[in-house]
Short mmCIF file of C-alpha atoms and ligand atoms in Angstrom, two decimals:
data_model
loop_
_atom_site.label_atom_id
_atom_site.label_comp_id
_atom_site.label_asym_id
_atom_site.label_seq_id
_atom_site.Cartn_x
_atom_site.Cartn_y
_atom_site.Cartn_z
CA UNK A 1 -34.88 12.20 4.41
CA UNK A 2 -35.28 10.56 0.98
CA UNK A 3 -33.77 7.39 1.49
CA UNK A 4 -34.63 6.08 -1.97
CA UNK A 5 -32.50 8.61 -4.47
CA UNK A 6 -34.11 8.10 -7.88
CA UNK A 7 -33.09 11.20 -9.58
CA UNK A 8 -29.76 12.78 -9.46
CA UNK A 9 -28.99 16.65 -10.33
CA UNK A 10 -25.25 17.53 -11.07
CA UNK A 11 -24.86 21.18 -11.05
CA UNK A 12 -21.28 22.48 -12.89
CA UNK A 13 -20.58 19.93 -16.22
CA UNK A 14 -16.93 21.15 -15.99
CA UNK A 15 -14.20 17.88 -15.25
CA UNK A 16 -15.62 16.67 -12.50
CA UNK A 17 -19.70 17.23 -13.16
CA UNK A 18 -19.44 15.30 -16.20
CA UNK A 19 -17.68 12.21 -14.66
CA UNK A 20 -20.12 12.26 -12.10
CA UNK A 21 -22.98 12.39 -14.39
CA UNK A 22 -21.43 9.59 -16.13
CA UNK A 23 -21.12 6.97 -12.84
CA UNK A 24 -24.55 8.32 -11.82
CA UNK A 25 -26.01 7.55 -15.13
CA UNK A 26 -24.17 3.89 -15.41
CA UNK A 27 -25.66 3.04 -12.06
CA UNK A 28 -29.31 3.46 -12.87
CA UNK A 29 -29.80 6.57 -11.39
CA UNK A 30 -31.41 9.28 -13.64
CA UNK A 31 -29.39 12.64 -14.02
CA UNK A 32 -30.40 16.09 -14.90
CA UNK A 33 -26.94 17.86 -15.75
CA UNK A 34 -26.76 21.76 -14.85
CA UNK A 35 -24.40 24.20 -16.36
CA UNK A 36 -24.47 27.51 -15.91
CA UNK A 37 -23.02 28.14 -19.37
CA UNK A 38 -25.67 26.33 -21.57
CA UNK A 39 -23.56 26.20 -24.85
CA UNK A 40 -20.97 24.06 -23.36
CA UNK A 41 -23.37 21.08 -22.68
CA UNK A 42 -23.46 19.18 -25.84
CA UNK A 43 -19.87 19.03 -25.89
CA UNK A 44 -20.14 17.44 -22.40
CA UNK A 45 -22.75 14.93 -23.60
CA UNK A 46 -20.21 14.06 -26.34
CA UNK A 47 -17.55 13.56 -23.75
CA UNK A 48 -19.33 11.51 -21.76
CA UNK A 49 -20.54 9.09 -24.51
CA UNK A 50 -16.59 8.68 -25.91
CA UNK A 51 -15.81 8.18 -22.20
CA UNK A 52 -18.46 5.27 -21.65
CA UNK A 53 -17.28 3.78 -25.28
CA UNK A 54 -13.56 3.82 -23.68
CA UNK A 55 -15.07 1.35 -20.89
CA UNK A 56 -17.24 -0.68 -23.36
CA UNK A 57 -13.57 -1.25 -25.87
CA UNK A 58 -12.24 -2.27 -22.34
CA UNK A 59 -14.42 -4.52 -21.78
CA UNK A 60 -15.35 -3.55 -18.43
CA UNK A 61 -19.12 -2.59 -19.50
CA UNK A 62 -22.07 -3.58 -22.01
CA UNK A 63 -22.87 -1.53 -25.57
CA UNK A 64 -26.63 -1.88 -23.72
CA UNK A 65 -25.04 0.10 -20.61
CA UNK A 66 -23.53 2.16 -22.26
CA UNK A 67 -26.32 3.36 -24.29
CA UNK A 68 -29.05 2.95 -21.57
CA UNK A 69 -26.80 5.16 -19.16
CA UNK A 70 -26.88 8.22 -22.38
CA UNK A 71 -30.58 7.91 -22.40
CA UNK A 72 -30.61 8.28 -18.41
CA UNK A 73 -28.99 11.50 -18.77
CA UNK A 74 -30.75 15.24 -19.55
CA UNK A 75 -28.88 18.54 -20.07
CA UNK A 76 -30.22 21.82 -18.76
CA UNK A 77 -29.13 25.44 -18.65
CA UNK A 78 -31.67 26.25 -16.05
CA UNK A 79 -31.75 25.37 -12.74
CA UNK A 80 -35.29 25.46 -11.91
CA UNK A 81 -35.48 22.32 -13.77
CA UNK A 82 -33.91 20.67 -10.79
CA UNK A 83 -36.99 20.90 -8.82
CA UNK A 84 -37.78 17.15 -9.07
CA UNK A 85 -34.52 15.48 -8.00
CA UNK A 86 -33.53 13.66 -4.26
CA UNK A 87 -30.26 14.80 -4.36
CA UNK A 88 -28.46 17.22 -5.96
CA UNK A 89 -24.37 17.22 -6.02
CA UNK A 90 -23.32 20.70 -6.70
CA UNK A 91 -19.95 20.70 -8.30
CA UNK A 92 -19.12 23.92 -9.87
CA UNK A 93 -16.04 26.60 -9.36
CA UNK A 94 -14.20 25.91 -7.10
CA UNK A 95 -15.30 29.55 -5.31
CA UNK A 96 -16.97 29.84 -2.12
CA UNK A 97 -19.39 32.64 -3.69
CA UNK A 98 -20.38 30.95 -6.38
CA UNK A 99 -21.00 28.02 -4.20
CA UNK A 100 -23.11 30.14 -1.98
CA UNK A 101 -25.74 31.81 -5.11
CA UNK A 102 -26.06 27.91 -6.03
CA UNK A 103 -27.17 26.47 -2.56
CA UNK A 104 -29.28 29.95 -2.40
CA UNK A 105 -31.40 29.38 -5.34
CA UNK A 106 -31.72 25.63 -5.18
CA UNK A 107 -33.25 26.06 -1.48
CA UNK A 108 -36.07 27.44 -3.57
CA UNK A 109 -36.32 24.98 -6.40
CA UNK A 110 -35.71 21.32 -5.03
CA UNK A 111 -38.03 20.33 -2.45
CA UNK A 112 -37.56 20.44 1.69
CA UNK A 113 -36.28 16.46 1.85
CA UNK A 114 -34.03 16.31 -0.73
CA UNK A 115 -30.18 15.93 0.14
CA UNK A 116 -27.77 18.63 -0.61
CA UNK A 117 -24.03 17.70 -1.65
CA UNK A 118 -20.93 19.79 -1.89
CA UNK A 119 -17.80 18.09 -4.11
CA UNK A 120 -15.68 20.65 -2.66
CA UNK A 121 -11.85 20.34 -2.45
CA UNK A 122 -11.20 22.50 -0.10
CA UNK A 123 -13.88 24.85 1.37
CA UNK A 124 -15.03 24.10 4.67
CA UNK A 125 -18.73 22.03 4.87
CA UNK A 126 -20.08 23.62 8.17
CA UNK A 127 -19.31 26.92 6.35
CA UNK A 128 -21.11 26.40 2.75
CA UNK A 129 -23.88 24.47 4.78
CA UNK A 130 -24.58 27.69 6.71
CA UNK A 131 -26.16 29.16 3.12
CA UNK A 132 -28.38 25.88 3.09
CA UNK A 133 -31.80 26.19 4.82
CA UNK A 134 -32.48 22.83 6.80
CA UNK A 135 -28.45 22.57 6.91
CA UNK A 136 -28.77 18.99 8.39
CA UNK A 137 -29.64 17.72 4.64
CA UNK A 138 -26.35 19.18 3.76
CA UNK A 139 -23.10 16.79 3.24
CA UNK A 140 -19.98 17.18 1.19
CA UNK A 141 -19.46 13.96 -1.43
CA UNK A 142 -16.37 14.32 -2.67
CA UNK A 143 -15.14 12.48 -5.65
CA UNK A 144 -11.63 11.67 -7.11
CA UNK A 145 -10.35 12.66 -10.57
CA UNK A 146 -10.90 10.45 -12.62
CA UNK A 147 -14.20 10.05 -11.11
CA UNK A 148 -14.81 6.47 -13.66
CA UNK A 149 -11.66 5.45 -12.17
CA UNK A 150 -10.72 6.39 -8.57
CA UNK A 151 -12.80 3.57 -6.47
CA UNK A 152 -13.21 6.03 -3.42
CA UNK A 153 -15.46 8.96 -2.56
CA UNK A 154 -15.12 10.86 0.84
CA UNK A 155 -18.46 11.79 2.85
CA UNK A 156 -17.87 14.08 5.04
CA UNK A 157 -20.44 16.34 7.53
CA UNK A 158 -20.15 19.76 8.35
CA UNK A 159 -21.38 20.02 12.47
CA UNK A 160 -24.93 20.97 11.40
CA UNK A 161 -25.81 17.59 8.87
CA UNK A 162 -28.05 15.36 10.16
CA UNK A 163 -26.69 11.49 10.81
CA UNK A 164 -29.78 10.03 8.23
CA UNK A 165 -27.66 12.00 5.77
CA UNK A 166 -24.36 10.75 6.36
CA UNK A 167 -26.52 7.36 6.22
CA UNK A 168 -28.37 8.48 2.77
CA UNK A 169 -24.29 9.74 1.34
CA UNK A 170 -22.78 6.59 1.95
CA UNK A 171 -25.17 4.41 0.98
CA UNK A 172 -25.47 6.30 -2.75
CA UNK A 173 -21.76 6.18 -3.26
CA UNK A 174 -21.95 2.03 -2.84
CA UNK A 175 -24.39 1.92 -4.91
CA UNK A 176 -22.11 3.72 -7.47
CA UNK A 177 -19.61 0.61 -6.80
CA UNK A 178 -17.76 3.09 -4.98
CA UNK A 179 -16.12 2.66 -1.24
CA UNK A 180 -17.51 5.78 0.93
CA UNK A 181 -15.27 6.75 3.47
CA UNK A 182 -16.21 9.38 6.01
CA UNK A 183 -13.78 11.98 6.96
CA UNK A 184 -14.93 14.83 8.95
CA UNK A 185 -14.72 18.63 8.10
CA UNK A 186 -11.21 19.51 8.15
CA UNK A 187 -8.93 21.26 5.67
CA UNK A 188 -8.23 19.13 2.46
CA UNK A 189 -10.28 16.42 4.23
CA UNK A 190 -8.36 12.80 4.36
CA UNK A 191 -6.46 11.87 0.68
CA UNK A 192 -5.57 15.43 0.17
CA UNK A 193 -4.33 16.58 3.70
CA UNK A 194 -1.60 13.26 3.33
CA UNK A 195 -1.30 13.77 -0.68
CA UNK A 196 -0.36 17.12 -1.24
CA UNK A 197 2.73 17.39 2.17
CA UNK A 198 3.72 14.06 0.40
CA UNK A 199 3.97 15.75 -3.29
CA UNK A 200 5.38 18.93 -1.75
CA UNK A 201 8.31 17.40 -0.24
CA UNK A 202 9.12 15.28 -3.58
CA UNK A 203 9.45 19.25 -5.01
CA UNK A 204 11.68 19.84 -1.90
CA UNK A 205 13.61 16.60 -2.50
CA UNK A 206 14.10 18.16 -6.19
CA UNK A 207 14.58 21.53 -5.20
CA UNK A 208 17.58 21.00 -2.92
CA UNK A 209 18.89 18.41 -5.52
CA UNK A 210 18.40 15.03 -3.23
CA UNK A 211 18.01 13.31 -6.25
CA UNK A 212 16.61 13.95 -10.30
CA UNK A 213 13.17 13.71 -11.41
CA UNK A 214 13.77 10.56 -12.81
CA UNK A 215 15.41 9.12 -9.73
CA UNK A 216 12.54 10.30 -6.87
CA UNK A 217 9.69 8.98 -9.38
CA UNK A 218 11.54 5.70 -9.75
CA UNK A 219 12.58 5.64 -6.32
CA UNK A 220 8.86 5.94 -4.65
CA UNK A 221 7.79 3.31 -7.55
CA UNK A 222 9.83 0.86 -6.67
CA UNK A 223 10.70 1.75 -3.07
CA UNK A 224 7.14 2.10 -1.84
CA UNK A 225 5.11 0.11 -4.49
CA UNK A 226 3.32 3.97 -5.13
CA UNK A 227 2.02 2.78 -8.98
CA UNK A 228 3.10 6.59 -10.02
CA UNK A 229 6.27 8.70 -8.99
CA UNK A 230 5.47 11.64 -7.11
CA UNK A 231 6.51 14.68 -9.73
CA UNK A 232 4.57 12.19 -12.23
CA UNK A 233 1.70 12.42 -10.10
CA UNK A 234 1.71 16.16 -9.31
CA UNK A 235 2.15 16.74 -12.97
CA UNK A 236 -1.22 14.70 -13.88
CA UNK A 237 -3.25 16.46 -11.00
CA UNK A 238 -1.80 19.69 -12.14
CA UNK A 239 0.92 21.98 -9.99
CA UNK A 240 -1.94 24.70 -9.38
CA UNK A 241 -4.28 22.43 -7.72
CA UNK A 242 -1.39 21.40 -5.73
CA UNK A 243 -0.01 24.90 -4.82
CA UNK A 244 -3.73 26.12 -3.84
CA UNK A 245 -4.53 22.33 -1.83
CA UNK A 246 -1.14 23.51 -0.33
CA UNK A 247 -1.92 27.18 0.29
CA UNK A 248 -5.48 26.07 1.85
CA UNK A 249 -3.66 23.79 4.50
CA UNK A 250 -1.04 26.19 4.92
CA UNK A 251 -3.45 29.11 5.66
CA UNK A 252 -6.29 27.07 7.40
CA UNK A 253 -4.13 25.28 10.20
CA UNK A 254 -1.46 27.99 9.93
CA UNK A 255 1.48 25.27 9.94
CA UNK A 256 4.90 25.59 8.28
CA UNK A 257 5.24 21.92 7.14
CA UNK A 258 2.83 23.00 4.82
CA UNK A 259 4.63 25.55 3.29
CA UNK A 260 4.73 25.45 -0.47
CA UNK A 261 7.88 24.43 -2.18
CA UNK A 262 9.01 27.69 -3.73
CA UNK A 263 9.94 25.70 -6.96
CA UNK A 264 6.11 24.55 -7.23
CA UNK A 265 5.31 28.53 -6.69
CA UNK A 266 8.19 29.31 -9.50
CA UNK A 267 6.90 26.77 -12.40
CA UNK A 268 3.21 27.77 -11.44
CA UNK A 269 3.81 31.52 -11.85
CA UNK A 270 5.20 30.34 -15.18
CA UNK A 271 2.49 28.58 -16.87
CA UNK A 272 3.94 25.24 -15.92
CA UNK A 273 1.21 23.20 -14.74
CA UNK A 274 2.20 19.73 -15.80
CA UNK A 275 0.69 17.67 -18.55
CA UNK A 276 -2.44 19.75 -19.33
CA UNK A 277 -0.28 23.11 -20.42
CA UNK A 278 2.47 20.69 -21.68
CA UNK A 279 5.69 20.81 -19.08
CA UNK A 280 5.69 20.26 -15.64
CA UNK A 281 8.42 18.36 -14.18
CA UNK A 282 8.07 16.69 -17.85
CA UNK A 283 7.95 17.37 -21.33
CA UNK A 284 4.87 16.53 -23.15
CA UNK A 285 5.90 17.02 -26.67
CA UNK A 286 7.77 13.71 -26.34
CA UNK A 287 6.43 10.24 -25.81
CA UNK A 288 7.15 8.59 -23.33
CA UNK A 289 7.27 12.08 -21.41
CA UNK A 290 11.02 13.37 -20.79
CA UNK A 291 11.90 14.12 -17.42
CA UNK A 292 13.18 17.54 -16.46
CA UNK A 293 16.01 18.98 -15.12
CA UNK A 294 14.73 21.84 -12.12
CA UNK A 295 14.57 25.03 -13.05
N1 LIG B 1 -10.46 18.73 -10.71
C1 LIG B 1 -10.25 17.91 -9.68
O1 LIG B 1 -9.28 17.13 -9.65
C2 LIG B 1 -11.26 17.87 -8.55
C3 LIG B 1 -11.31 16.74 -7.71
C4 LIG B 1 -12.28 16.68 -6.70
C5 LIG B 1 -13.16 17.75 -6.53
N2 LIG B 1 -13.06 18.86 -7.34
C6 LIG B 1 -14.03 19.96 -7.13
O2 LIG B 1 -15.05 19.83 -8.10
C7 LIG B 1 -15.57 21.13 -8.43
C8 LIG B 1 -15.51 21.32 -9.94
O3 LIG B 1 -14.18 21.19 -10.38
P1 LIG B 1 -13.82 20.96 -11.94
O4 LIG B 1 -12.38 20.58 -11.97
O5 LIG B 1 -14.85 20.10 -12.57
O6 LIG B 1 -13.99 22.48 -12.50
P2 LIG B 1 -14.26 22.96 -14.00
O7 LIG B 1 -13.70 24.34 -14.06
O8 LIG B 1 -13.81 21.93 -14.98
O9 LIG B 1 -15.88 23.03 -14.09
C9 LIG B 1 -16.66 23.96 -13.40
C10 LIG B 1 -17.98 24.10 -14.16
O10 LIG B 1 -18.90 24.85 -13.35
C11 LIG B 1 -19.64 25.69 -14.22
N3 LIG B 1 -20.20 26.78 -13.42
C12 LIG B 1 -19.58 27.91 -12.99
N4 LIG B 1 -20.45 28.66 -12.27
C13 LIG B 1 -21.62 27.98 -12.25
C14 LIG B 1 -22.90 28.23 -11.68
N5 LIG B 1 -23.15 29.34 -10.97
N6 LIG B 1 -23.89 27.34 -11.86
C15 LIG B 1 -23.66 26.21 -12.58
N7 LIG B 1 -22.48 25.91 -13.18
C16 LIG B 1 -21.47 26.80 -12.99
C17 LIG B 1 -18.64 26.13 -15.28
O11 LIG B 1 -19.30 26.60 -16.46
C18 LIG B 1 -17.85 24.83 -15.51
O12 LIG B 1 -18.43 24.05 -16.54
C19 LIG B 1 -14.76 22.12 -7.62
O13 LIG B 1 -15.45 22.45 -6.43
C20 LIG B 1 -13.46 21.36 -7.32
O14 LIG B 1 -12.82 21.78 -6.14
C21 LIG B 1 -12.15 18.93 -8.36
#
């Protein structure tokens, strides 16, 4: 096992890809970035260079780091071009097919040592592992959105991945200036298996009218020191991630608490996903955001 990663490959330059590139890239590492859909990868290499300038206005990083992480990072439309990387983090659609033809194909390109990483959500490691040949190099590194942000990244081993991998994972996320924290390979993993029940029953709270929007964000704010309300929070992850992290936990462990609030099923099936499509349980047109009455 390559315990010396020199050269990263991030396959899928969607959301999360691209702020994985970009904490790769500001931590020395070298990064090939993989998208399936070529055309869309100098946008992403624009992204990521206003997203580093953010942190050098802030302060909280060099122009030199900023510049010297850009030139650390390649674009590529093929995949074959991965061959020389130690690890490669696969972070594309969120579909366990497509997942699948990925791990397939890079069995073939990248050589026999070099670690294989899943940033799954939801799908199960042991399972995607089984389409990985020499499964014990196989480990799911799953990163929060924001990745620049979010300090934590979960490791987590399917039953087949070998304990020098866990050891190789963990290791690579510190030296991100991340905390690695291991959960093992069950649905939602750790921060989403306690996030989404605790989102989903601020909908309930809503939904049988326990209190306002208003009122259950400011009362988790300043009754449990949480630095974002609930339906804020939901809103900003977006209420069709947190129906489906809902559905997989509901379906996977086959357990009523989980079951979806049917007002999160109601303002999904009509286009409102929070602040990306413009209402959720608030109003984006406004600012600040106006809170909601339920529908
Ligand atoms: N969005 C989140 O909050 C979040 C958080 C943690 C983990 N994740 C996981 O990260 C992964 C990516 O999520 P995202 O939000 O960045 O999705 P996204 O839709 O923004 O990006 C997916 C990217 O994958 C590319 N792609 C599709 N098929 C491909 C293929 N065969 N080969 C290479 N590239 C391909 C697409 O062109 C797109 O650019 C998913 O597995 C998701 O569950 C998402």
């Amino acid at each position: 096992m390559i315990a010396n990663i020199k050269t990263v490959g991030v396959v899928g330059a969607g959301q999360m890809g691209c702020g994985i590139a970009h904490v790769v890239a500001l931590a020395g590492f070298d990064v090939l970035l993989h998208d399936a859909n070529a055309e869309r990868l100098p946008a992403v290499l624009a992204e990521i260079e206003r997203n580093l300038g953010r942190q050098v206005r802030r302060g909280t990083i060099s122009d030199s780091d900023a510049s010297a992480a850009m030139d650390r990072i390649q674009t590529t439309g093929d995949l074959r071009s991965l061959a020389p990387v130690d690890l490669v983090i696969e972070s594309a659609l969120e579909d366990e097919e497509v997942k699948r033809g990925i791990f397939a194909a890079l069995c073939y390109i990248v050589r026999p040592d070099c670690v294989i990483a899943t940033n799954t959500s939801s799908i199960a490691i042991t399972r995607l592992g089984a389409a990985v040949q020499k499964p014990e190099r196989f480990v799911g590194i799953h990163f929060m959105n924001p990745v620049p942000m979010m300090a934590l990244v979960e490791v987590i081993p399917g039953v087949a991945t070998a304990a020098d991998t866990v050891r190789t994972a963990t290791a690579f996320v510190t030296r991100l200036g991340k905390t690695p924290a291991v959960a093992q390979d069950f649905p939602a993993f750790m921060v989403n298996r306690i996030l989404a029940p605790m989102l989903n029953e601020a909908i309930y709270a809503l939904h049988e009218g326990v209190g306002t929007v208003e009122a259950i964000d400011k009362a988790m704010r300043l009754g449990a020191n949480h630095p974002m309300g609930p339906l804020e929070l939901a809103d900003f992850i977006g209420l069709d991630i947190c129906l489906s992290n809902l559905q997989v936990l509901y379906e996977s462990l086959a357990d009523p608490k989980y079951r979806p609030c049917p007002l999160l099923v109601k303002y999904v099936e009509a286009g409102w996903l929070g602040a990306k499509s413009g209402r959720g349980f608030y109003d984006y047109s406004t600012d600040p955001p106006t809170p909601l009455p339920a529908a």
